[in-house]
């Protein structure tokens, strides 16, 4: 196995997905967004199982990872459309918090360069019971674009992971077809022969 093999690249992509998903999970917890918290949790579990499958040459786990990547891409497209107000979706809806709380994205009040109405940097929820009461006038980058950047990073890494996982599954399948653990070598044009040493 070389350093730049598809298997090593997929391991690297899985590790990168874990890091970015955990970072995203932290900010979803800070914003009390329950739907993304649950989806991110499942994503972390499936990526860990996919990583196990790649390391242990278990094609079933890698196939499960492949199928989850399709769902994960769909979720990130949905979240992007939600924050861009596309397709009848609205970033002001309670979809991501599951209607349980009135909280929004943590980045809405604590984004880079956000200033409160009195000109001081936003200290978020430190002085107030309800984060909805925080008035933020301007930010260097609006919160919906930060959330969309998270989605774009996840989409890029997921699509690369999908492509490499497809290749890794095909190589695992080729290796399984060419070798039998009982000691038989199967050749398509010849009958099975036992190899004795």
Short mmCIF file of C-alpha atoms in Angstrom, two decimals:
data_model
loop_
_atom_site.label_atom_id
_atom_site.label_comp_id
_atom_site.label_asym_id
_atom_site.label_seq_id
_atom_site.Cartn_x
_atom_site.Cartn_y
_atom_site.Cartn_z
CA UNK A 1 0.00 0.00 0.00
CA UNK A 2 1.50 3.32 -1.06
CA UNK A 3 1.16 6.64 0.69
CA UNK A 4 -1.02 8.09 -2.05
CA UNK A 5 -3.32 5.12 -2.58
CA UNK A 6 -7.08 5.60 -2.75
CA UNK A 7 -7.43 3.81 0.57
CA UNK A 8 -5.08 6.24 2.35
CA UNK A 9 -6.80 9.18 0.68
CA UNK A 10 -10.20 7.93 1.86
CA UNK A 11 -8.84 7.54 5.40
CA UNK A 12 -7.62 11.13 5.25
CA UNK A 13 -10.98 12.34 3.91
CA UNK A 14 -12.85 10.49 6.67
CA UNK A 15 -10.63 12.11 9.30
CA UNK A 16 -11.23 15.52 7.72
CA UNK A 17 -14.98 14.85 7.72
CA UNK A 18 -14.85 13.96 11.41
CA UNK A 19 -13.01 17.18 12.27
CA UNK A 20 -15.35 19.41 10.28
CA UNK A 21 -18.48 17.60 11.53
CA UNK A 22 -17.40 17.93 15.16
CA UNK A 23 -16.67 21.63 14.65
CA UNK A 24 -20.10 22.07 13.12
CA UNK A 25 -21.67 20.08 15.94
CA UNK A 26 -20.21 22.44 18.56
CA UNK A 27 -21.73 25.52 16.93
CA UNK A 28 -25.08 23.76 16.42
CA UNK A 29 -25.11 22.96 20.15
CA UNK A 30 -24.38 26.61 20.96
CA UNK A 31 -27.33 27.66 18.80
CA UNK A 32 -29.69 24.94 20.11
CA UNK A 33 -30.39 23.70 16.58
CA UNK A 34 -31.68 20.22 17.34
CA UNK A 35 -32.18 18.83 13.82
CA UNK A 36 -28.56 19.50 12.76
CA UNK A 37 -27.34 18.14 16.11
CA UNK A 38 -29.05 14.80 15.49
CA UNK A 39 -28.02 14.59 11.82
CA UNK A 40 -24.39 15.51 12.67
CA UNK A 41 -24.38 12.85 15.38
CA UNK A 42 -25.45 10.17 12.88
CA UNK A 43 -22.91 11.52 10.40
CA UNK A 44 -20.07 11.14 12.90
CA UNK A 45 -21.12 7.55 13.67
CA UNK A 46 -21.35 6.58 9.98
CA UNK A 47 -18.00 8.21 9.14
CA UNK A 48 -16.36 6.30 12.02
CA UNK A 49 -17.88 3.05 10.72
CA UNK A 50 -16.73 3.92 7.19
CA UNK A 51 -13.25 4.62 8.50
CA UNK A 52 -13.30 1.25 10.25
CA UNK A 53 -14.39 -0.39 7.01
CA UNK A 54 -11.57 1.18 5.03
CA UNK A 55 -8.93 0.26 7.61
CA UNK A 56 -10.21 -3.31 8.09
CA UNK A 57 -11.04 -3.96 4.39
CA UNK A 58 -14.77 -4.35 5.13
CA UNK A 59 -16.65 -3.40 1.99
CA UNK A 60 -20.09 -3.47 3.68
CA UNK A 61 -19.13 -0.63 5.99
CA UNK A 62 -17.72 1.37 3.10
CA UNK A 63 -20.94 0.79 1.12
CA UNK A 64 -22.93 2.03 4.13
CA UNK A 65 -20.66 5.10 4.15
CA UNK A 66 -21.36 5.57 0.42
CA UNK A 67 -25.12 5.49 0.91
CA UNK A 68 -24.91 7.89 3.84
CA UNK A 69 -22.85 10.32 1.74
CA UNK A 70 -25.78 10.60 -0.67
CA UNK A 71 -28.09 11.48 2.23
CA UNK A 72 -25.47 13.83 3.70
CA UNK A 73 -25.14 15.70 0.40
CA UNK A 74 -28.93 16.05 0.29
CA UNK A 75 -29.00 17.39 3.87
CA UNK A 76 -26.31 19.99 3.13
CA UNK A 77 -28.11 21.11 -0.03
CA UNK A 78 -31.32 21.45 2.04
CA UNK A 79 -29.55 23.54 4.72
CA UNK A 80 -27.96 25.74 2.03
CA UNK A 81 -31.37 26.32 0.39
CA UNK A 82 -32.84 27.08 3.81
CA UNK A 83 -30.26 29.78 4.60
CA UNK A 84 -30.51 31.22 1.07
CA UNK A 85 -34.34 31.32 1.28
CA UNK A 86 -34.69 29.15 -1.84
CA UNK A 87 -37.53 26.82 -2.72
CA UNK A 88 -40.06 28.30 -0.32
CA UNK A 89 -37.75 27.77 2.66
CA UNK A 90 -36.94 30.54 5.13
CA UNK A 91 -33.97 30.95 7.42
CA UNK A 92 -36.34 32.50 9.98
CA UNK A 93 -38.39 29.29 10.34
CA UNK A 94 -38.11 26.90 13.29
CA UNK A 95 -37.20 23.90 11.13
CA UNK A 96 -33.65 23.50 12.43
CA UNK A 97 -34.64 23.91 16.08
CA UNK A 98 -37.57 21.50 15.51
CA UNK A 99 -39.93 24.14 16.92
CA UNK A 100 -38.70 23.37 20.44
CA UNK A 101 -37.01 26.71 21.05
CA UNK A 102 -36.76 30.13 19.48
CA UNK A 103 -32.99 29.90 19.08
CA UNK A 104 -31.23 30.47 15.78
CA UNK A 105 -27.73 30.02 14.46
CA UNK A 106 -25.02 30.87 16.97
CA UNK A 107 -23.30 32.85 14.22
CA UNK A 108 -26.25 35.28 14.03
CA UNK A 109 -25.09 37.12 17.16
CA UNK A 110 -21.47 36.02 17.40
CA UNK A 111 -20.18 36.16 13.84
CA UNK A 112 -16.83 37.66 12.90
CA UNK A 113 -16.86 41.42 13.45
CA UNK A 114 -20.44 41.62 14.75
CA UNK A 115 -21.27 44.81 16.62
CA UNK A 116 -24.20 45.49 18.92
CA UNK A 117 -26.39 48.55 18.68
CA UNK A 118 -24.22 50.42 21.22
CA UNK A 119 -21.07 49.96 19.08
CA UNK A 120 -19.40 47.40 21.36
CA UNK A 121 -18.52 43.92 20.15
CA UNK A 122 -21.35 41.47 20.71
CA UNK A 123 -20.96 39.40 23.86
CA UNK A 124 -23.94 37.28 22.87
CA UNK A 125 -25.85 35.68 25.71
CA UNK A 126 -23.73 36.75 28.67
CA UNK A 127 -25.97 39.59 29.82
CA UNK A 128 -29.36 38.39 28.63
CA UNK A 129 -31.70 35.51 29.38
CA UNK A 130 -33.11 35.37 25.83
CA UNK A 131 -30.70 35.45 22.87
CA UNK A 132 -33.52 36.78 20.65
CA UNK A 133 -33.22 40.13 22.45
CA UNK A 134 -29.65 40.71 21.27
CA UNK A 135 -29.57 43.40 18.59
CA UNK A 136 -26.72 43.08 16.12
CA UNK A 137 -26.36 45.85 13.56
CA UNK A 138 -23.62 44.61 11.27
CA UNK A 139 -21.10 41.83 10.79
CA UNK A 140 -18.20 41.37 8.42
CA UNK A 141 -19.86 38.22 7.14
CA UNK A 142 -23.55 37.56 7.69
CA UNK A 143 -24.45 34.40 9.59
CA UNK A 144 -26.26 32.69 6.73
CA UNK A 145 -23.12 32.84 4.60
CA UNK A 146 -21.05 31.28 7.38
CA UNK A 147 -23.58 28.43 7.60
CA UNK A 148 -23.48 28.04 3.81
CA UNK A 149 -19.67 27.92 3.91
CA UNK A 150 -19.96 25.06 6.42
CA UNK A 151 -22.27 23.28 3.98
CA UNK A 152 -19.95 23.87 1.02
CA UNK A 153 -16.97 22.42 2.91
CA UNK A 154 -19.06 19.38 3.86
CA UNK A 155 -20.27 18.99 0.26
CA UNK A 156 -16.78 19.11 -1.21
CA UNK A 157 -15.30 16.65 1.27
CA UNK A 158 -18.36 14.37 0.95
CA UNK A 159 -18.24 14.29 -2.84
CA UNK A 160 -14.52 13.49 -2.80
CA UNK A 161 -15.17 10.83 -0.17
CA UNK A 162 -17.95 9.36 -2.31
CA UNK A 163 -15.70 9.08 -5.37
CA UNK A 164 -12.83 7.52 -3.42
CA UNK A 165 -15.18 5.17 -1.56
CA UNK A 166 -16.59 3.92 -4.88
CA UNK A 167 -13.06 3.16 -6.06
CA UNK A 168 -12.08 1.51 -2.77
CA UNK A 169 -15.19 -0.71 -2.81
CA UNK A 170 -14.39 -1.80 -6.36
CA UNK A 171 -10.81 -2.70 -5.37
CA UNK A 172 -12.04 -4.60 -2.30
CA UNK A 173 -14.48 -6.51 -4.53
CA UNK A 174 -11.72 -7.37 -7.02
CA UNK A 175 -9.50 -8.69 -4.23
CA UNK A 176 -12.34 -10.77 -2.75
CA UNK A 177 -13.12 -12.32 -6.16
CA UNK A 178 -9.54 -13.34 -6.91
CA UNK A 179 -8.65 -15.07 -3.64
CA UNK A 180 -10.38 -17.70 -1.54
CA UNK A 181 -9.21 -18.06 2.04
CA UNK A 182 -9.34 -21.89 1.88
CA UNK A 183 -6.34 -21.90 -0.41
CA UNK A 184 -8.06 -22.03 -3.76
CA UNK A 185 -7.26 -19.73 -6.61
CA UNK A 186 -10.16 -19.14 -8.97
CA UNK A 187 -9.33 -18.45 -12.56
CA UNK A 188 -12.27 -17.72 -14.86
CA UNK A 189 -11.11 -20.03 -17.69
CA UNK A 190 -9.83 -22.98 -15.61
CA UNK A 191 -11.54 -25.15 -12.99
CA UNK A 192 -10.56 -24.55 -9.38
CA UNK A 193 -7.19 -25.96 -8.36
CA UNK A 194 -5.90 -26.49 -4.87
CA UNK A 195 -2.51 -24.96 -4.28
CA UNK A 196 -0.22 -27.16 -2.19
CA UNK A 197 3.07 -25.94 -0.83
#
